[in-house]
């Protein structure tokens, strides 16, 4: 991350519906988060593997872990009310409530930069999964390949700018 043109960060947290029971909906824990989650307030931790998140938020949710379990994770933070609603719908479809929305309490600019520096691990994982899923006999895996291709394009495109804006948000928030 090298100081892209300033882009504004859209903070989804003030837009979570007051009728939403955050404690019941978001029970994931930071230390259980999937390393593939993009830095931001929302992340998948110990989620179920029923592969329903993409039905609600296909531009945000993917599946994968290191034990072939297929847990859900967030590859793009919501950037509008409609995107946030889709992500919340995906989160609410998880029967074990393994998602969390306290990432802002844990991420620091230094941790975000470290995550970005380690992106080659992520690129390697995406590339391997994309190769496997795109030729799968299973229709659901071929659909996941579209999300993997989107994540790879995001990693190579706008993600750096979005992370830069998030770091600026974290810096200014910490100074309050």
PDB file of C-alpha atoms in Angstrom:
ATOM      1  CA  UNK A   1       0.000   0.000   0.000  1.00  0.00           C
ATOM      2  CA  UNK A   2       1.658   3.134  -1.177  1.00  0.00           C
ATOM      3  CA  UNK A   3      -0.676   6.100  -0.793  1.00  0.00           C
ATOM      4  CA  UNK A   4      -3.181   5.965  -3.616  1.00  0.00           C
ATOM      5  CA  UNK A   5      -5.403   8.904  -4.378  1.00  0.00           C
ATOM      6  CA  UNK A   6      -7.528   9.533  -1.333  1.00  0.00           C
ATOM      7  CA  UNK A   7     -10.756   7.622  -1.567  1.00  0.00           C
ATOM      8  CA  UNK A   8     -13.438   7.879   1.055  1.00  0.00           C
ATOM      9  CA  UNK A   9     -14.142   4.933   3.249  1.00  0.00           C
ATOM     10  CA  UNK A  10     -17.805   4.038   3.674  1.00  0.00           C
ATOM     11  CA  UNK A  11     -18.337   2.918   7.264  1.00  0.00           C
ATOM     12  CA  UNK A  12     -21.095   0.273   7.360  1.00  0.00           C
ATOM     13  CA  UNK A  13     -21.364   0.145  11.141  1.00  0.00           C
ATOM     14  CA  UNK A  14     -23.674   3.149  11.668  1.00  0.00           C
ATOM     15  CA  UNK A  15     -26.019   1.673   9.056  1.00  0.00           C
ATOM     16  CA  UNK A  16     -26.662  -1.653  10.742  1.00  0.00           C
ATOM     17  CA  UNK A  17     -30.359  -1.733  11.443  1.00  0.00           C
ATOM     18  CA  UNK A  18     -31.162  -0.876  15.057  1.00  0.00           C
ATOM     19  CA  UNK A  19     -33.675  -3.749  15.023  1.00  0.00           C
ATOM     20  CA  UNK A  20     -30.830  -6.198  14.372  1.00  0.00           C
ATOM     21  CA  UNK A  21     -29.644  -8.016  17.493  1.00  0.00           C
ATOM     22  CA  UNK A  22     -25.896  -7.677  16.883  1.00  0.00           C
ATOM     23  CA  UNK A  23     -24.924  -9.959  19.766  1.00  0.00           C
ATOM     24  CA  UNK A  24     -27.111 -12.790  18.466  1.00  0.00           C
ATOM     25  CA  UNK A  25     -26.330 -12.261  14.779  1.00  0.00           C
ATOM     26  CA  UNK A  26     -22.569 -11.722  14.990  1.00  0.00           C
ATOM     27  CA  UNK A  27     -21.083 -14.248  17.411  1.00  0.00           C
ATOM     28  CA  UNK A  28     -17.790 -14.870  15.631  1.00  0.00           C
ATOM     29  CA  UNK A  29     -14.514 -14.254  17.441  1.00  0.00           C
ATOM     30  CA  UNK A  30     -11.492 -12.384  16.129  1.00  0.00           C
ATOM     31  CA  UNK A  31      -9.044 -15.178  16.976  1.00  0.00           C
ATOM     32  CA  UNK A  32     -11.153 -17.599  14.883  1.00  0.00           C
ATOM     33  CA  UNK A  33     -11.361 -15.416  11.757  1.00  0.00           C
ATOM     34  CA  UNK A  34     -10.507 -16.842   8.372  1.00  0.00           C
ATOM     35  CA  UNK A  35      -7.252 -15.268   7.110  1.00  0.00           C
ATOM     36  CA  UNK A  36      -8.853 -14.816   3.662  1.00  0.00           C
ATOM     37  CA  UNK A  37     -11.236 -12.118   4.963  1.00  0.00           C
ATOM     38  CA  UNK A  38     -10.528  -8.669   3.576  1.00  0.00           C
ATOM     39  CA  UNK A  39      -9.712  -6.231   6.413  1.00  0.00           C
ATOM     40  CA  UNK A  40     -12.706  -4.306   7.667  1.00  0.00           C
ATOM     41  CA  UNK A  41     -15.424  -4.462  10.295  1.00  0.00           C
ATOM     42  CA  UNK A  42     -17.207  -7.606   9.034  1.00  0.00           C
ATOM     43  CA  UNK A  43     -15.500 -10.989   8.836  1.00  0.00           C
ATOM     44  CA  UNK A  44     -16.247 -14.684   8.845  1.00  0.00           C
ATOM     45  CA  UNK A  45     -14.850 -16.735  11.708  1.00  0.00           C
ATOM     46  CA  UNK A  46     -16.176 -20.173  12.653  1.00  0.00           C
ATOM     47  CA  UNK A  47     -19.002 -20.194  10.119  1.00  0.00           C
ATOM     48  CA  UNK A  48     -21.003 -23.172   8.935  1.00  0.00           C
ATOM     49  CA  UNK A  49     -20.061 -24.748   5.636  1.00  0.00           C
ATOM     50  CA  UNK A  50     -23.514 -24.889   4.078  1.00  0.00           C
ATOM     51  CA  UNK A  51     -22.451 -22.566   1.237  1.00  0.00           C
ATOM     52  CA  UNK A  52     -25.444 -20.245   1.380  1.00  0.00           C
ATOM     53  CA  UNK A  53     -23.687 -16.880   1.721  1.00  0.00           C
ATOM     54  CA  UNK A  54     -23.175 -16.424  -2.016  1.00  0.00           C
ATOM     55  CA  UNK A  55     -26.909 -16.846  -2.563  1.00  0.00           C
ATOM     56  CA  UNK A  56     -27.381 -13.537  -0.729  1.00  0.00           C
ATOM     57  CA  UNK A  57     -24.109 -11.659  -1.319  1.00  0.00           C
ATOM     58  CA  UNK A  58     -22.272 -13.103  -4.333  1.00  0.00           C
ATOM     59  CA  UNK A  59     -19.950 -10.061  -4.656  1.00  0.00           C
ATOM     60  CA  UNK A  60     -18.874 -10.355  -1.017  1.00  0.00           C
ATOM     61  CA  UNK A  61     -18.878 -13.950   0.256  1.00  0.00           C
ATOM     62  CA  UNK A  62     -16.677 -16.885  -0.671  1.00  0.00           C
ATOM     63  CA  UNK A  63     -15.853 -20.248   0.877  1.00  0.00           C
ATOM     64  CA  UNK A  64     -12.593 -21.782   1.934  1.00  0.00           C
ATOM     65  CA  UNK A  65     -10.407 -22.767   4.824  1.00  0.00           C
ATOM     66  CA  UNK A  66      -7.319 -24.796   5.515  1.00  0.00           C
ATOM     67  CA  UNK A  67      -9.148 -28.007   6.465  1.00  0.00           C
ATOM     68  CA  UNK A  68     -11.327 -28.504   3.362  1.00  0.00           C
ATOM     69  CA  UNK A  69     -14.291 -27.449   5.480  1.00  0.00           C
ATOM     70  CA  UNK A  70     -15.395 -24.581   3.243  1.00  0.00           C
ATOM     71  CA  UNK A  71     -16.169 -21.920   5.826  1.00  0.00           C
ATOM     72  CA  UNK A  72     -17.560 -18.611   4.597  1.00  0.00           C
ATOM     73  CA  UNK A  73     -15.488 -15.433   4.569  1.00  0.00           C
ATOM     74  CA  UNK A  74     -15.868 -11.873   3.309  1.00  0.00           C
ATOM     75  CA  UNK A  75     -13.763 -10.951   0.300  1.00  0.00           C
ATOM     76  CA  UNK A  76     -15.218  -7.477  -0.190  1.00  0.00           C
ATOM     77  CA  UNK A  77     -16.509  -5.181   2.554  1.00  0.00           C
ATOM     78  CA  UNK A  78     -19.924  -3.614   1.895  1.00  0.00           C
ATOM     79  CA  UNK A  79     -19.724  -0.150   0.340  1.00  0.00           C
ATOM     80  CA  UNK A  80     -23.406   0.884   0.323  1.00  0.00           C
ATOM     81  CA  UNK A  81     -26.670   0.268   2.156  1.00  0.00           C
ATOM     82  CA  UNK A  82     -27.764  -2.302  -0.452  1.00  0.00           C
ATOM     83  CA  UNK A  83     -24.467  -4.178  -0.205  1.00  0.00           C
ATOM     84  CA  UNK A  84     -24.679  -4.124   3.590  1.00  0.00           C
ATOM     85  CA  UNK A  85     -28.209  -5.557   3.467  1.00  0.00           C
ATOM     86  CA  UNK A  86     -26.991  -8.370   1.206  1.00  0.00           C
ATOM     87  CA  UNK A  87     -24.085  -9.142   3.550  1.00  0.00           C
ATOM     88  CA  UNK A  88     -26.379  -9.122   6.599  1.00  0.00           C
ATOM     89  CA  UNK A  89     -28.735 -11.511   4.778  1.00  0.00           C
ATOM     90  CA  UNK A  90     -25.770 -13.820   4.132  1.00  0.00           C
ATOM     91  CA  UNK A  91     -24.655 -13.534   7.753  1.00  0.00           C
ATOM     92  CA  UNK A  92     -28.153 -14.346   9.024  1.00  0.00           C
ATOM     93  CA  UNK A  93     -28.259 -17.463   6.837  1.00  0.00           C
ATOM     94  CA  UNK A  94     -25.341 -18.928   8.814  1.00  0.00           C
ATOM     95  CA  UNK A  95     -26.933 -21.293  11.361  1.00  0.00           C
ATOM     96  CA  UNK A  96     -23.984 -21.078  13.769  1.00  0.00           C
ATOM     97  CA  UNK A  97     -23.712 -17.245  13.675  1.00  0.00           C
ATOM     98  CA  UNK A  98     -19.985 -17.460  13.100  1.00  0.00           C
ATOM     99  CA  UNK A  99     -19.680 -14.002  11.603  1.00  0.00           C
ATOM    100  CA  UNK A 100     -18.478 -10.902  13.450  1.00  0.00           C
ATOM    101  CA  UNK A 101     -18.656  -7.145  12.962  1.00  0.00           C
ATOM    102  CA  UNK A 102     -16.023  -5.978  15.446  1.00  0.00           C
ATOM    103  CA  UNK A 103     -13.110  -5.850  13.024  1.00  0.00           C
ATOM    104  CA  UNK A 104     -12.644  -2.107  13.577  1.00  0.00           C
ATOM    105  CA  UNK A 105     -11.804  -2.912  17.202  1.00  0.00           C
ATOM    106  CA  UNK A 106      -8.950  -5.183  16.103  1.00  0.00           C
ATOM    107  CA  UNK A 107      -7.545  -3.953  12.791  1.00  0.00           C
ATOM    108  CA  UNK A 108      -4.823  -1.344  12.936  1.00  0.00           C
ATOM    109  CA  UNK A 109      -3.153   0.323   9.959  1.00  0.00           C
ATOM    110  CA  UNK A 110      -0.058  -1.773  10.693  1.00  0.00           C
ATOM    111  CA  UNK A 111      -2.079  -5.029  10.639  1.00  0.00           C
ATOM    112  CA  UNK A 112      -3.825  -3.998   7.420  1.00  0.00           C
ATOM    113  CA  UNK A 113      -0.458  -3.269   5.789  1.00  0.00           C
ATOM    114  CA  UNK A 114       0.867  -6.631   6.998  1.00  0.00           C
ATOM    115  CA  UNK A 115      -2.190  -8.382   5.507  1.00  0.00           C
ATOM    116  CA  UNK A 116      -1.511  -6.575   2.217  1.00  0.00           C
ATOM    117  CA  UNK A 117       2.183  -7.522   2.247  1.00  0.00           C
ATOM    118  CA  UNK A 118       1.175 -11.188   2.660  1.00  0.00           C
ATOM    119  CA  UNK A 119      -1.266 -11.114  -0.262  1.00  0.00           C
ATOM    120  CA  UNK A 120       0.874 -13.507  -2.334  1.00  0.00           C
ATOM    121  CA  UNK A 121      -0.358 -16.316  -0.061  1.00  0.00           C
ATOM    122  CA  UNK A 122      -3.913 -15.242  -0.852  1.00  0.00           C
ATOM    123  CA  UNK A 123      -3.179 -14.974  -4.582  1.00  0.00           C
ATOM    124  CA  UNK A 124      -1.722 -18.502  -4.559  1.00  0.00           C
ATOM    125  CA  UNK A 125      -4.794 -19.859  -2.774  1.00  0.00           C
ATOM    126  CA  UNK A 126      -7.236 -18.068  -5.089  1.00  0.00           C
ATOM    127  CA  UNK A 127      -5.367 -19.238  -8.183  1.00  0.00           C
ATOM    128  CA  UNK A 128      -5.315 -22.873  -7.041  1.00  0.00           C
ATOM    129  CA  UNK A 129      -9.004 -22.838  -6.050  1.00  0.00           C
ATOM    130  CA  UNK A 130      -9.992 -21.059  -9.256  1.00  0.00           C
ATOM    131  CA  UNK A 131      -8.251 -23.728 -11.306  1.00  0.00           C
ATOM    132  CA  UNK A 132      -9.958 -26.505  -9.362  1.00  0.00           C
ATOM    133  CA  UNK A 133     -13.451 -24.969  -9.200  1.00  0.00           C
ATOM    134  CA  UNK A 134     -13.626 -23.743 -12.784  1.00  0.00           C
ATOM    135  CA  UNK A 135     -13.353 -27.306 -14.145  1.00  0.00           C
ATOM    136  CA  UNK A 136     -15.397 -29.008 -11.438  1.00  0.00           C
ATOM    137  CA  UNK A 137     -18.264 -31.341 -12.279  1.00  0.00           C
ATOM    138  CA  UNK A 138     -20.236 -29.597  -9.521  1.00  0.00           C
ATOM    139  CA  UNK A 139     -22.312 -26.577 -10.563  1.00  0.00           C
ATOM    140  CA  UNK A 140     -21.913 -24.931  -7.132  1.00  0.00           C
ATOM    141  CA  UNK A 141     -18.112 -25.084  -7.403  1.00  0.00           C
ATOM    142  CA  UNK A 142     -18.204 -23.638 -10.922  1.00  0.00           C
ATOM    143  CA  UNK A 143     -20.326 -20.784  -9.532  1.00  0.00           C
ATOM    144  CA  UNK A 144     -17.752 -20.240  -6.761  1.00  0.00           C
ATOM    145  CA  UNK A 145     -15.148 -19.889  -9.527  1.00  0.00           C
ATOM    146  CA  UNK A 146     -16.895 -16.668 -10.597  1.00  0.00           C
ATOM    147  CA  UNK A 147     -16.431 -15.298  -7.074  1.00  0.00           C
ATOM    148  CA  UNK A 148     -12.805 -16.385  -7.010  1.00  0.00           C
ATOM    149  CA  UNK A 149     -12.184 -14.638 -10.326  1.00  0.00           C
ATOM    150  CA  UNK A 150     -13.871 -11.524  -8.902  1.00  0.00           C
ATOM    151  CA  UNK A 151     -11.701 -11.665  -5.770  1.00  0.00           C
ATOM    152  CA  UNK A 152      -8.554 -11.999  -7.871  1.00  0.00           C
ATOM    153  CA  UNK A 153      -9.567  -9.020 -10.019  1.00  0.00           C
ATOM    154  CA  UNK A 154     -10.317  -7.042  -6.834  1.00  0.00           C
ATOM    155  CA  UNK A 155      -6.939  -8.012  -5.371  1.00  0.00           C
ATOM    156  CA  UNK A 156      -5.242  -6.787  -8.540  1.00  0.00           C
ATOM    157  CA  UNK A 157      -7.434  -3.693  -8.874  1.00  0.00           C
ATOM    158  CA  UNK A 158      -9.379  -1.580  -6.394  1.00  0.00           C
ATOM    159  CA  UNK A 159      -8.572  -3.413  -3.165  1.00  0.00           C
ATOM    160  CA  UNK A 160      -5.352  -1.532  -2.467  1.00  0.00           C
ATOM    161  CA  UNK A 161      -7.170   1.807  -2.655  1.00  0.00           C
ATOM    162  CA  UNK A 162      -9.977   0.525  -0.463  1.00  0.00           C
ATOM    163  CA  UNK A 163      -7.461  -0.657   2.133  1.00  0.00           C
ATOM    164  CA  UNK A 164      -5.678   2.688   1.998  1.00  0.00           C
ATOM    165  CA  UNK A 165      -8.988   4.451   2.733  1.00  0.00           C
ATOM    166  CA  UNK A 166      -9.716   1.979   5.548  1.00  0.00           C
ATOM    167  CA  UNK A 167      -6.309   2.710   7.108  1.00  0.00           C
ATOM    168  CA  UNK A 168      -7.079   6.432   6.953  1.00  0.00           C
ATOM    169  CA  UNK A 169     -10.406   5.744   8.669  1.00  0.00           C
ATOM    170  CA  UNK A 170      -8.695   3.697  11.375  1.00  0.00           C
ATOM    171  CA  UNK A 171      -6.083   6.437  11.907  1.00  0.00           C
ATOM    172  CA  UNK A 172      -8.677   9.178  12.260  1.00  0.00           C
ATOM    173  CA  UNK A 173     -10.952   7.061  14.426  1.00  0.00           C
ATOM    174  CA  UNK A 174      -8.085   6.260  16.781  1.00  0.00           C
ATOM    175  CA  UNK A 175      -7.409   9.969  17.222  1.00  0.00           C
ATOM    176  CA  UNK A 176     -10.919  10.703  18.491  1.00  0.00           C
TER     177      UNK A 176
END
